[in-house]
Backbone as a chain_set.jsonl record, in Angstrom:
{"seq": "XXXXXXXXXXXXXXXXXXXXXXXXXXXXXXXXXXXXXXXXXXXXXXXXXXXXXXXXXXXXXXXXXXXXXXXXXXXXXXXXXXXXXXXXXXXXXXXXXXXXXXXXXXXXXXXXXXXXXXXXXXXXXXXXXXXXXXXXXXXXXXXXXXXXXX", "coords": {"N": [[108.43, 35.399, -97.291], [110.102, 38.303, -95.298], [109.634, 40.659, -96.234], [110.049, 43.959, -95.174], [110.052, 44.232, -92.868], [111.657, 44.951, -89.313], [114.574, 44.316, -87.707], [115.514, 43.453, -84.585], [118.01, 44.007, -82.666], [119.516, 43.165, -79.409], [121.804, 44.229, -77.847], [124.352, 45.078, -75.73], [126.976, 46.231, -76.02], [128.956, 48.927, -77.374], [130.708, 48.521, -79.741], [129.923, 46.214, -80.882], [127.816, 46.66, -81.962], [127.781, 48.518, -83.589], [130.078, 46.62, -85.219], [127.964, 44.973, -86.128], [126.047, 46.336, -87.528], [127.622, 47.14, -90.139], [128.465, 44.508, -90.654], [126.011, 43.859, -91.821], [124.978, 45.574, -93.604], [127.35, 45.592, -95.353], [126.781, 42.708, -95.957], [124.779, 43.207, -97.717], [121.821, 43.402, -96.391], [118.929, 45.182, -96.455], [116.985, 45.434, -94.165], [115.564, 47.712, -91.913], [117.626, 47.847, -88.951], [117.184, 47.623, -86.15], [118.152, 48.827, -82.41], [118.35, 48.077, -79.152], [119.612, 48.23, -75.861], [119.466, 46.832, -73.213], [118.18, 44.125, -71.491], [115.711, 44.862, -70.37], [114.61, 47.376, -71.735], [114.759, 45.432, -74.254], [112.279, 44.037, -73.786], [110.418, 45.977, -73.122], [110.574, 47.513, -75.734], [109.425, 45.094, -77.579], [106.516, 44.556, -76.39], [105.366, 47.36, -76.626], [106.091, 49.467, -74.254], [106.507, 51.556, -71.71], [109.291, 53.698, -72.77], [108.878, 53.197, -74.959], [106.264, 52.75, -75.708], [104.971, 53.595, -77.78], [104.944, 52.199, -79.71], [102.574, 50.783, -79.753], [100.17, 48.571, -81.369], [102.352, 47.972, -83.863], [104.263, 46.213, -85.815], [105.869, 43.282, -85.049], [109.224, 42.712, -85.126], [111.21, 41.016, -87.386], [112.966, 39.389, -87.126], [114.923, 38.283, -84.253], [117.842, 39.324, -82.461], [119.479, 38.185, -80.023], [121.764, 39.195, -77.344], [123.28, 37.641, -74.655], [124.694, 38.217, -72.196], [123.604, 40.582, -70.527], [123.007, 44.086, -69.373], [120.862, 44.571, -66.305], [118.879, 42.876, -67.126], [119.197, 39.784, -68.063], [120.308, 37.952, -71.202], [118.331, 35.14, -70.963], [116.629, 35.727, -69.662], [115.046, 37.38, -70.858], [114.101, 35.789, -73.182], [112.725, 33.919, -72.186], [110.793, 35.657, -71.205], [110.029, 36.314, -73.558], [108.883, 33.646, -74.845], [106.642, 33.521, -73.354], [104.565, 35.199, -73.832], [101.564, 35.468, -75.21], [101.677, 36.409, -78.083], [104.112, 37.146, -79.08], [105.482, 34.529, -78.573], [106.289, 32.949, -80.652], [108.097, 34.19, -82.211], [110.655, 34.57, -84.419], [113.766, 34.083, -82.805], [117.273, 34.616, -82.645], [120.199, 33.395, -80.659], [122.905, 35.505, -80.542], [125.924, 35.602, -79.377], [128.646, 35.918, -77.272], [129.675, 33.806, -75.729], [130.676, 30.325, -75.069], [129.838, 28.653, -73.564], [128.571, 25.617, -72.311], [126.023, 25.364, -71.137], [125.254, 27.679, -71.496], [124.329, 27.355, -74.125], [122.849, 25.008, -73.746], [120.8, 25.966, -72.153], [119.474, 27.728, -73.785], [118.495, 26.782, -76.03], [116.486, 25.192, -74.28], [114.625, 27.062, -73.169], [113.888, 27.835, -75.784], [115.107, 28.934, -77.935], [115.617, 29.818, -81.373], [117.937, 29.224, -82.588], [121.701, 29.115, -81.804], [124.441, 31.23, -82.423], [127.544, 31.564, -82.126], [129.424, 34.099, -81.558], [131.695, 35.186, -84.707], [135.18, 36.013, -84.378], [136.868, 37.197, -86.308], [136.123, 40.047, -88.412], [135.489, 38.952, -91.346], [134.516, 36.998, -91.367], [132.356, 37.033, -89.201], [130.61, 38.766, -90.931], [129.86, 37.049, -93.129], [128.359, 35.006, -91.423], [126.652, 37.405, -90.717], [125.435, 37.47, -93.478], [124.667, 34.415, -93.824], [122.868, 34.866, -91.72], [121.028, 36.405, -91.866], [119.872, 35.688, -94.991], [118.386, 33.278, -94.05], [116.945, 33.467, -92.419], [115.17, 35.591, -93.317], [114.86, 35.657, -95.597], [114.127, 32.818, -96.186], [112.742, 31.506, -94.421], [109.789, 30.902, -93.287], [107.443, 32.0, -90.55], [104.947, 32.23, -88.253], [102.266, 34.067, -87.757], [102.283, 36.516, -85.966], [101.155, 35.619, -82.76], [100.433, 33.243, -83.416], [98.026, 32.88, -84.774], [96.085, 32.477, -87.641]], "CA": [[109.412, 36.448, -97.065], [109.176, 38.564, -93.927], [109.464, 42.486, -96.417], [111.29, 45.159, -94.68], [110.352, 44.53, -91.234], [113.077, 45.401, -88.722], [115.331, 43.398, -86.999], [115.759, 43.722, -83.386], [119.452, 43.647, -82.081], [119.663, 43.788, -78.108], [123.085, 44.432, -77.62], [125.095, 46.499, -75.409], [128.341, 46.732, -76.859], [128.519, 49.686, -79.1], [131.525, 47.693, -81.183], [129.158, 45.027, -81.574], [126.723, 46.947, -82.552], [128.923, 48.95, -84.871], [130.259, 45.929, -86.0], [126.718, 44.217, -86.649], [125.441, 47.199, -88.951], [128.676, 47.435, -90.824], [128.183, 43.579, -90.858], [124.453, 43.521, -92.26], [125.378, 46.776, -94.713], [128.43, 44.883, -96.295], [125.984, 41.06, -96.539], [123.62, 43.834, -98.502], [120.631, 43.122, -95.97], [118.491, 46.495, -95.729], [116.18, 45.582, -93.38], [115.93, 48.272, -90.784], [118.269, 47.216, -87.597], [116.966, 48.587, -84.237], [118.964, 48.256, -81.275], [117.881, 48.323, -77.778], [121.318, 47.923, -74.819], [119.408, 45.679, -72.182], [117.466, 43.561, -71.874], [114.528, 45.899, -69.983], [114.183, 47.454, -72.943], [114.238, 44.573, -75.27], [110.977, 43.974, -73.884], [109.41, 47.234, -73.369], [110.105, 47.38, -77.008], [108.651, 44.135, -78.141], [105.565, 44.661, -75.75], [105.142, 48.704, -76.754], [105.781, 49.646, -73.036], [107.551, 52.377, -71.566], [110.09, 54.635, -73.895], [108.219, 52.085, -76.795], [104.968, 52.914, -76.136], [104.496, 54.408, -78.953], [105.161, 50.981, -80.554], [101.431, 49.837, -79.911], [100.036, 48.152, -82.722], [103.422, 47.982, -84.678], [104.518, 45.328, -86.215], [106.911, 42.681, -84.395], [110.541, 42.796, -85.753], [111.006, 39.747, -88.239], [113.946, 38.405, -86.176], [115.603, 39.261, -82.747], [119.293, 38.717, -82.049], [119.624, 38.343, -78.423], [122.981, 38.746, -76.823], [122.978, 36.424, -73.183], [125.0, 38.843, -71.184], [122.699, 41.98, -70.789], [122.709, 44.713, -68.053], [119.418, 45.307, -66.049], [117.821, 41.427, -66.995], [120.028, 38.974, -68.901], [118.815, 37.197, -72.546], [118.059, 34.222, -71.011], [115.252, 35.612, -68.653], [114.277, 37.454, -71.994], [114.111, 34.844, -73.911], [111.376, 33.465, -71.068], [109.094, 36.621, -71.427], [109.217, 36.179, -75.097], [108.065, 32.593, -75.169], [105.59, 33.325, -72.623], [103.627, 36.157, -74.303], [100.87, 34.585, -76.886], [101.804, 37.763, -79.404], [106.187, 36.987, -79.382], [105.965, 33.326, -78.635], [106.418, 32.452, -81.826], [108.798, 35.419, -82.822], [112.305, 34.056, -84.492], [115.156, 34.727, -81.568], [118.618, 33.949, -82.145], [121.072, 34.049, -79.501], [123.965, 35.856, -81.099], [126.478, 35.668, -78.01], [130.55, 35.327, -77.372], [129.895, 32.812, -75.016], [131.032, 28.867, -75.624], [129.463, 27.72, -72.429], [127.693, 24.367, -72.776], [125.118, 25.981, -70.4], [124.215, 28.43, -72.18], [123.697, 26.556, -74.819], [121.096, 24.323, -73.451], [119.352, 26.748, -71.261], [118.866, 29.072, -74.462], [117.359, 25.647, -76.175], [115.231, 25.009, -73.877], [114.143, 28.254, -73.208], [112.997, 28.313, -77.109], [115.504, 29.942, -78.955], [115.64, 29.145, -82.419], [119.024, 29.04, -83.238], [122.65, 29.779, -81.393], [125.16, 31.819, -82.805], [128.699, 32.271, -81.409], [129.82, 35.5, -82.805], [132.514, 34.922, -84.916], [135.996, 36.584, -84.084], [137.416, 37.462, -87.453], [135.512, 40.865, -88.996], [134.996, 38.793, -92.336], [133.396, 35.546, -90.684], [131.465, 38.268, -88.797], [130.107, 38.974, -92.315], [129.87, 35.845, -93.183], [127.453, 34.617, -90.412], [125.531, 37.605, -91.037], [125.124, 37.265, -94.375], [124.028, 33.616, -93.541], [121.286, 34.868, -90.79], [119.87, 36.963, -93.344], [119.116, 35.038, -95.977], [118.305, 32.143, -93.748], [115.665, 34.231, -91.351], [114.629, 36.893, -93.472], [114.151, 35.375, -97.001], [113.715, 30.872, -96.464], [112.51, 31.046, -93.447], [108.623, 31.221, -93.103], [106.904, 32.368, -89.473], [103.813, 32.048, -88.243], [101.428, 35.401, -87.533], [102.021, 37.251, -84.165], [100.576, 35.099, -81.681], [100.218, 31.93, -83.945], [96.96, 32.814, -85.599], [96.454, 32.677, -89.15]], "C": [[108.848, 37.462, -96.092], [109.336, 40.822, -94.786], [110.726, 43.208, -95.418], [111.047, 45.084, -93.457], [111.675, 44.776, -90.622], [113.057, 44.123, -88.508], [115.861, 44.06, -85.54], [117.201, 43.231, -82.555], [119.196, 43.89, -80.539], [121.368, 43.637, -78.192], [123.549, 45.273, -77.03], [126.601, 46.496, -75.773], [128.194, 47.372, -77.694], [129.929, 49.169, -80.211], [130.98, 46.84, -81.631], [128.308, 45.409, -82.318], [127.05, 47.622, -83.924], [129.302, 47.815, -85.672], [129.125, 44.986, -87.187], [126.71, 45.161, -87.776], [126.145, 47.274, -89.683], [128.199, 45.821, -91.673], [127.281, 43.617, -92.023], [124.971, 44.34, -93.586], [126.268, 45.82, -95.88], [127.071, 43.472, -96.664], [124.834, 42.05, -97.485], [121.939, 43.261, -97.715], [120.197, 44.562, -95.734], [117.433, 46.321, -95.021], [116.426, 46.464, -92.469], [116.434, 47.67, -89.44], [118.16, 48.209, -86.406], [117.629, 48.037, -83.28], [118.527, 49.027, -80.086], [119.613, 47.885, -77.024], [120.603, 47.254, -74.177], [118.642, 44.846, -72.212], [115.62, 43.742, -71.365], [113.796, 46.082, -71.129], [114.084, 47.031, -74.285], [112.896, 44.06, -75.026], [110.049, 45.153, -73.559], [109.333, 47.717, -75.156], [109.177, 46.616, -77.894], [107.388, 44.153, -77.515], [105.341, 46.377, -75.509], [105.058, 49.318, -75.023], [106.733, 50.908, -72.786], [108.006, 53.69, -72.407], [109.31, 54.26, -75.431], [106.902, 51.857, -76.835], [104.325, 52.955, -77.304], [104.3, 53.24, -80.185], [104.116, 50.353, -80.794], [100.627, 50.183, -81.248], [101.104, 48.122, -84.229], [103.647, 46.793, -85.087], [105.525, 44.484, -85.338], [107.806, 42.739, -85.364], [109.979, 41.272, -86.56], [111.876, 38.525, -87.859], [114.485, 39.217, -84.633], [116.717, 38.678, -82.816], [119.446, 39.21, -81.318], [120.818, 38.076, -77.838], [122.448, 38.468, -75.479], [123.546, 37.612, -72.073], [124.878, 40.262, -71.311], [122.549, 42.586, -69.648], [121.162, 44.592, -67.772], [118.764, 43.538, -66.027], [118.874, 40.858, -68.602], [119.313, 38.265, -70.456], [118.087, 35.945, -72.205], [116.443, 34.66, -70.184], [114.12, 36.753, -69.998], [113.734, 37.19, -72.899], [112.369, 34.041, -73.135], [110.468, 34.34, -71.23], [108.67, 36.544, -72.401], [108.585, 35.068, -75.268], [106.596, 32.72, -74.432], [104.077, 34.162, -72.953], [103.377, 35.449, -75.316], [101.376, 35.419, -77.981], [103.746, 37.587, -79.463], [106.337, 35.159, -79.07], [106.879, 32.519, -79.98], [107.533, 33.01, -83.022], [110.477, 34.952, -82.739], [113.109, 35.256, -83.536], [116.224, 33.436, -81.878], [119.521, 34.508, -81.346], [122.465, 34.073, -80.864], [124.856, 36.298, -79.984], [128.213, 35.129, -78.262], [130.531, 34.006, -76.419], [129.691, 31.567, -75.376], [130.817, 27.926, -74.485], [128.639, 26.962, -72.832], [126.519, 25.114, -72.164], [124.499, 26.698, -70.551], [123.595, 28.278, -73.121], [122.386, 26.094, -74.81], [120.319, 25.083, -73.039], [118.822, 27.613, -72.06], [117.732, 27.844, -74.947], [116.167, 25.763, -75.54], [114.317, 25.707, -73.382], [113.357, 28.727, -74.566], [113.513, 28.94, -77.894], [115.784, 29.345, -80.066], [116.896, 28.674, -83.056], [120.167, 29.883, -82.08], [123.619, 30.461, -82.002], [126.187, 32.083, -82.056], [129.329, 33.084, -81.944], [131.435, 35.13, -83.526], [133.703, 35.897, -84.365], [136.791, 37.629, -85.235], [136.079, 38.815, -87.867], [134.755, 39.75, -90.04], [134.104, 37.672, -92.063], [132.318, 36.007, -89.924], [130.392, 38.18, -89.842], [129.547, 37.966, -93.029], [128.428, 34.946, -92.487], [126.407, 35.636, -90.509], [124.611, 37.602, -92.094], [123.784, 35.984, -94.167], [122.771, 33.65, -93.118], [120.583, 35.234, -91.912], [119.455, 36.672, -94.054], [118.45, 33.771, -95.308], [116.583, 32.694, -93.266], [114.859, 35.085, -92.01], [113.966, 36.802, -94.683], [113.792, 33.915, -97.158], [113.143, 31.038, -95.615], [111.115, 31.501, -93.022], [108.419, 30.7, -91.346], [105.731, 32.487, -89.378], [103.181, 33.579, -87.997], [102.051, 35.475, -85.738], [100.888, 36.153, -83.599], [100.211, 33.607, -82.261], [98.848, 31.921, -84.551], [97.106, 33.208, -86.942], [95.179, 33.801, -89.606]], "O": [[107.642, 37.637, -95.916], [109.197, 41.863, -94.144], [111.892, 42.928, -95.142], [111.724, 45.804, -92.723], [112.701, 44.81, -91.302], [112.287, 43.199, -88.769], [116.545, 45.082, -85.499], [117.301, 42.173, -81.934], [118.59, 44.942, -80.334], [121.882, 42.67, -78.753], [123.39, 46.41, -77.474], [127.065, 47.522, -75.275], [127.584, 47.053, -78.714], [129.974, 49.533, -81.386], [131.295, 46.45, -82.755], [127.926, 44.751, -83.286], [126.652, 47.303, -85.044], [128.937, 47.857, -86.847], [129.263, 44.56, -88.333], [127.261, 44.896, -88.844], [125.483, 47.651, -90.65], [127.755, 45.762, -92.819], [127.737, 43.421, -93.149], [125.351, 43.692, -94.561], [125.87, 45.466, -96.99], [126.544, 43.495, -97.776], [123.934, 41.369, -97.979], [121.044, 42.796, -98.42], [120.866, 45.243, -94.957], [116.647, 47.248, -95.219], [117.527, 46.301, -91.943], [115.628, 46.981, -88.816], [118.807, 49.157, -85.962], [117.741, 46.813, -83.223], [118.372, 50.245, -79.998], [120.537, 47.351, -77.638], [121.123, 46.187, -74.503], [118.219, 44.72, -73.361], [114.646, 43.102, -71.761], [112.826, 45.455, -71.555], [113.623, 47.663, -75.236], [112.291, 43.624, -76.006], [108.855, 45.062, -73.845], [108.326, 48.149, -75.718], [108.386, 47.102, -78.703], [106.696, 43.52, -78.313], [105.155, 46.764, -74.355], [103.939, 49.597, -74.592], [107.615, 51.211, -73.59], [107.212, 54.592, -72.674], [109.237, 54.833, -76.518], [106.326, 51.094, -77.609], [103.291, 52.398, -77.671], [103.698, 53.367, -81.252], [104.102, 49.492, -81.674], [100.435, 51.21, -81.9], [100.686, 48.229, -85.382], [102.916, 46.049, -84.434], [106.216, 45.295, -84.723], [107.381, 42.82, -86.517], [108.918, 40.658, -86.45], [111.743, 37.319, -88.066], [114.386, 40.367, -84.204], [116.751, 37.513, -83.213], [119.601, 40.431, -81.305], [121.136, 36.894, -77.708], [121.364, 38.923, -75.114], [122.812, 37.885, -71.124], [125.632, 41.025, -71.914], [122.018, 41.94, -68.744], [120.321, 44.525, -68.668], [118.261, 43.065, -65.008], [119.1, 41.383, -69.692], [118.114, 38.132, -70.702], [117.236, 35.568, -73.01], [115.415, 33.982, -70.187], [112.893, 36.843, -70.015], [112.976, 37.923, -73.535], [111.281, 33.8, -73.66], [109.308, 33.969, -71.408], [107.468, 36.604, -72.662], [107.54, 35.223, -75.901], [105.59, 32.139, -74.839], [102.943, 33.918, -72.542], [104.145, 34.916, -76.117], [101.452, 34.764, -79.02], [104.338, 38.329, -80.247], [107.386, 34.612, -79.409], [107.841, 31.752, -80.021], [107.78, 32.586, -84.151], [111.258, 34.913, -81.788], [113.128, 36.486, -83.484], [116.236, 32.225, -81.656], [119.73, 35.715, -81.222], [122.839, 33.229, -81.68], [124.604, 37.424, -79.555], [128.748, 34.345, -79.045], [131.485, 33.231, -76.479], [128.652, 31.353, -76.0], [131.327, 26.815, -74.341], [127.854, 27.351, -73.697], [125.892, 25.62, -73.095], [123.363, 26.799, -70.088], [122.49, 28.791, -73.295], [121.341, 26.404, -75.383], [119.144, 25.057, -73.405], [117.907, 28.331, -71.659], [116.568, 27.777, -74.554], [115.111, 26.237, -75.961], [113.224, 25.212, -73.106], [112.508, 29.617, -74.616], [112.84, 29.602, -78.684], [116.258, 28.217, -79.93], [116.899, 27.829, -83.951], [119.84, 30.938, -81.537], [123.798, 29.453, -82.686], [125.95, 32.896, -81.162], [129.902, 32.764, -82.985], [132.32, 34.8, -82.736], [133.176, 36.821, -83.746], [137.226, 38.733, -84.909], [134.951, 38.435, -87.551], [133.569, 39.521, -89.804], [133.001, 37.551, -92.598], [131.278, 35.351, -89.985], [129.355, 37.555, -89.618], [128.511, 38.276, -93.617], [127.629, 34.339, -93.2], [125.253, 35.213, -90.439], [123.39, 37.686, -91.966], [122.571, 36.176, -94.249], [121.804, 33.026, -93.557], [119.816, 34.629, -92.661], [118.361, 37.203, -94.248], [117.861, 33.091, -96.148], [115.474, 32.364, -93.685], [113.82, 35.431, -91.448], [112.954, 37.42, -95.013], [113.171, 33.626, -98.18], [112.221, 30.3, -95.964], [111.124, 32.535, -92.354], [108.866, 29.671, -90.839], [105.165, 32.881, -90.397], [104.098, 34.386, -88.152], [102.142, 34.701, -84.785], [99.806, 36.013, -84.17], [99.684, 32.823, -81.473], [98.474, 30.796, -84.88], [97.93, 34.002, -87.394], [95.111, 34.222, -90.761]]}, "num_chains": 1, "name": "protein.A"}
């Protein structure tokens, strides 16, 4: 079990984001939910840089949910810095995204993301799906140490 770590939302939609925490709140998940808008600062966060300095030596979130279409640097080329750093390689990312392109599909795959998500449409299937992540990612789902050392 990954405790109370956060959970790292990038998202810029503030209805999504609204909707997520409403989401998570109602599935009864209290993990803290941080949200970054681009995808800049989804990695100056995860790599304490910048505004998130302050982040060095913090813990990595316990999951990331990466939306694909992100001002500033998209999820897919974020998705690439995270696999590429020894300390986030290893760091559950699901793409939580509206998009039903085959393309994005694969290129999140093979890019390393652990799981796709097409956001549901309905509020309660919303709920539903997050419920799901949450217990899936947060309480079954064992991760290796930051950077893959034990």
């Amino acid at each position: 079990m990954n405790g109370s770590r956060s959970i790292l939302l990038v998202e810029d939609n503030p209805d999504d984001v609204d909707l997520t925490r409403r989401a998570f709140q109602r599935a009864g998940l209290t993990q803290p939910l941080e949200v970054v808008e681009d995808g800049v600062e989804a990695l100056d966060y995860l790599f304490a840089r910048e505004a998130h300095a302050h982040r060095a030596g913090a813990p990595l979130p316990a999951l990331v949910l990466l939306d694909l279409n992100l001002p500033r640097l998209d999820g897919h080329e974020v998705l690439r810095q995270i696999r590429a750093n020894p300390r986030t390689r290893f760091l559950p990312v699901v793409i939580l995204t509206s998009s039903d392109e085959e393309k994005d599909l694969v290129e999140s795959y093979s890019h390393g993301c652990n799981s796709y998500v097409r956001k549901p449409v309905s509020y309660n299937e919303f709920v539903e799906a997050a419920r799901q992540l949450g217990v899936y990612w947060l309480m079954l789902n064992r991760s290796p140490p930051a950077g893959g050392r034990a």
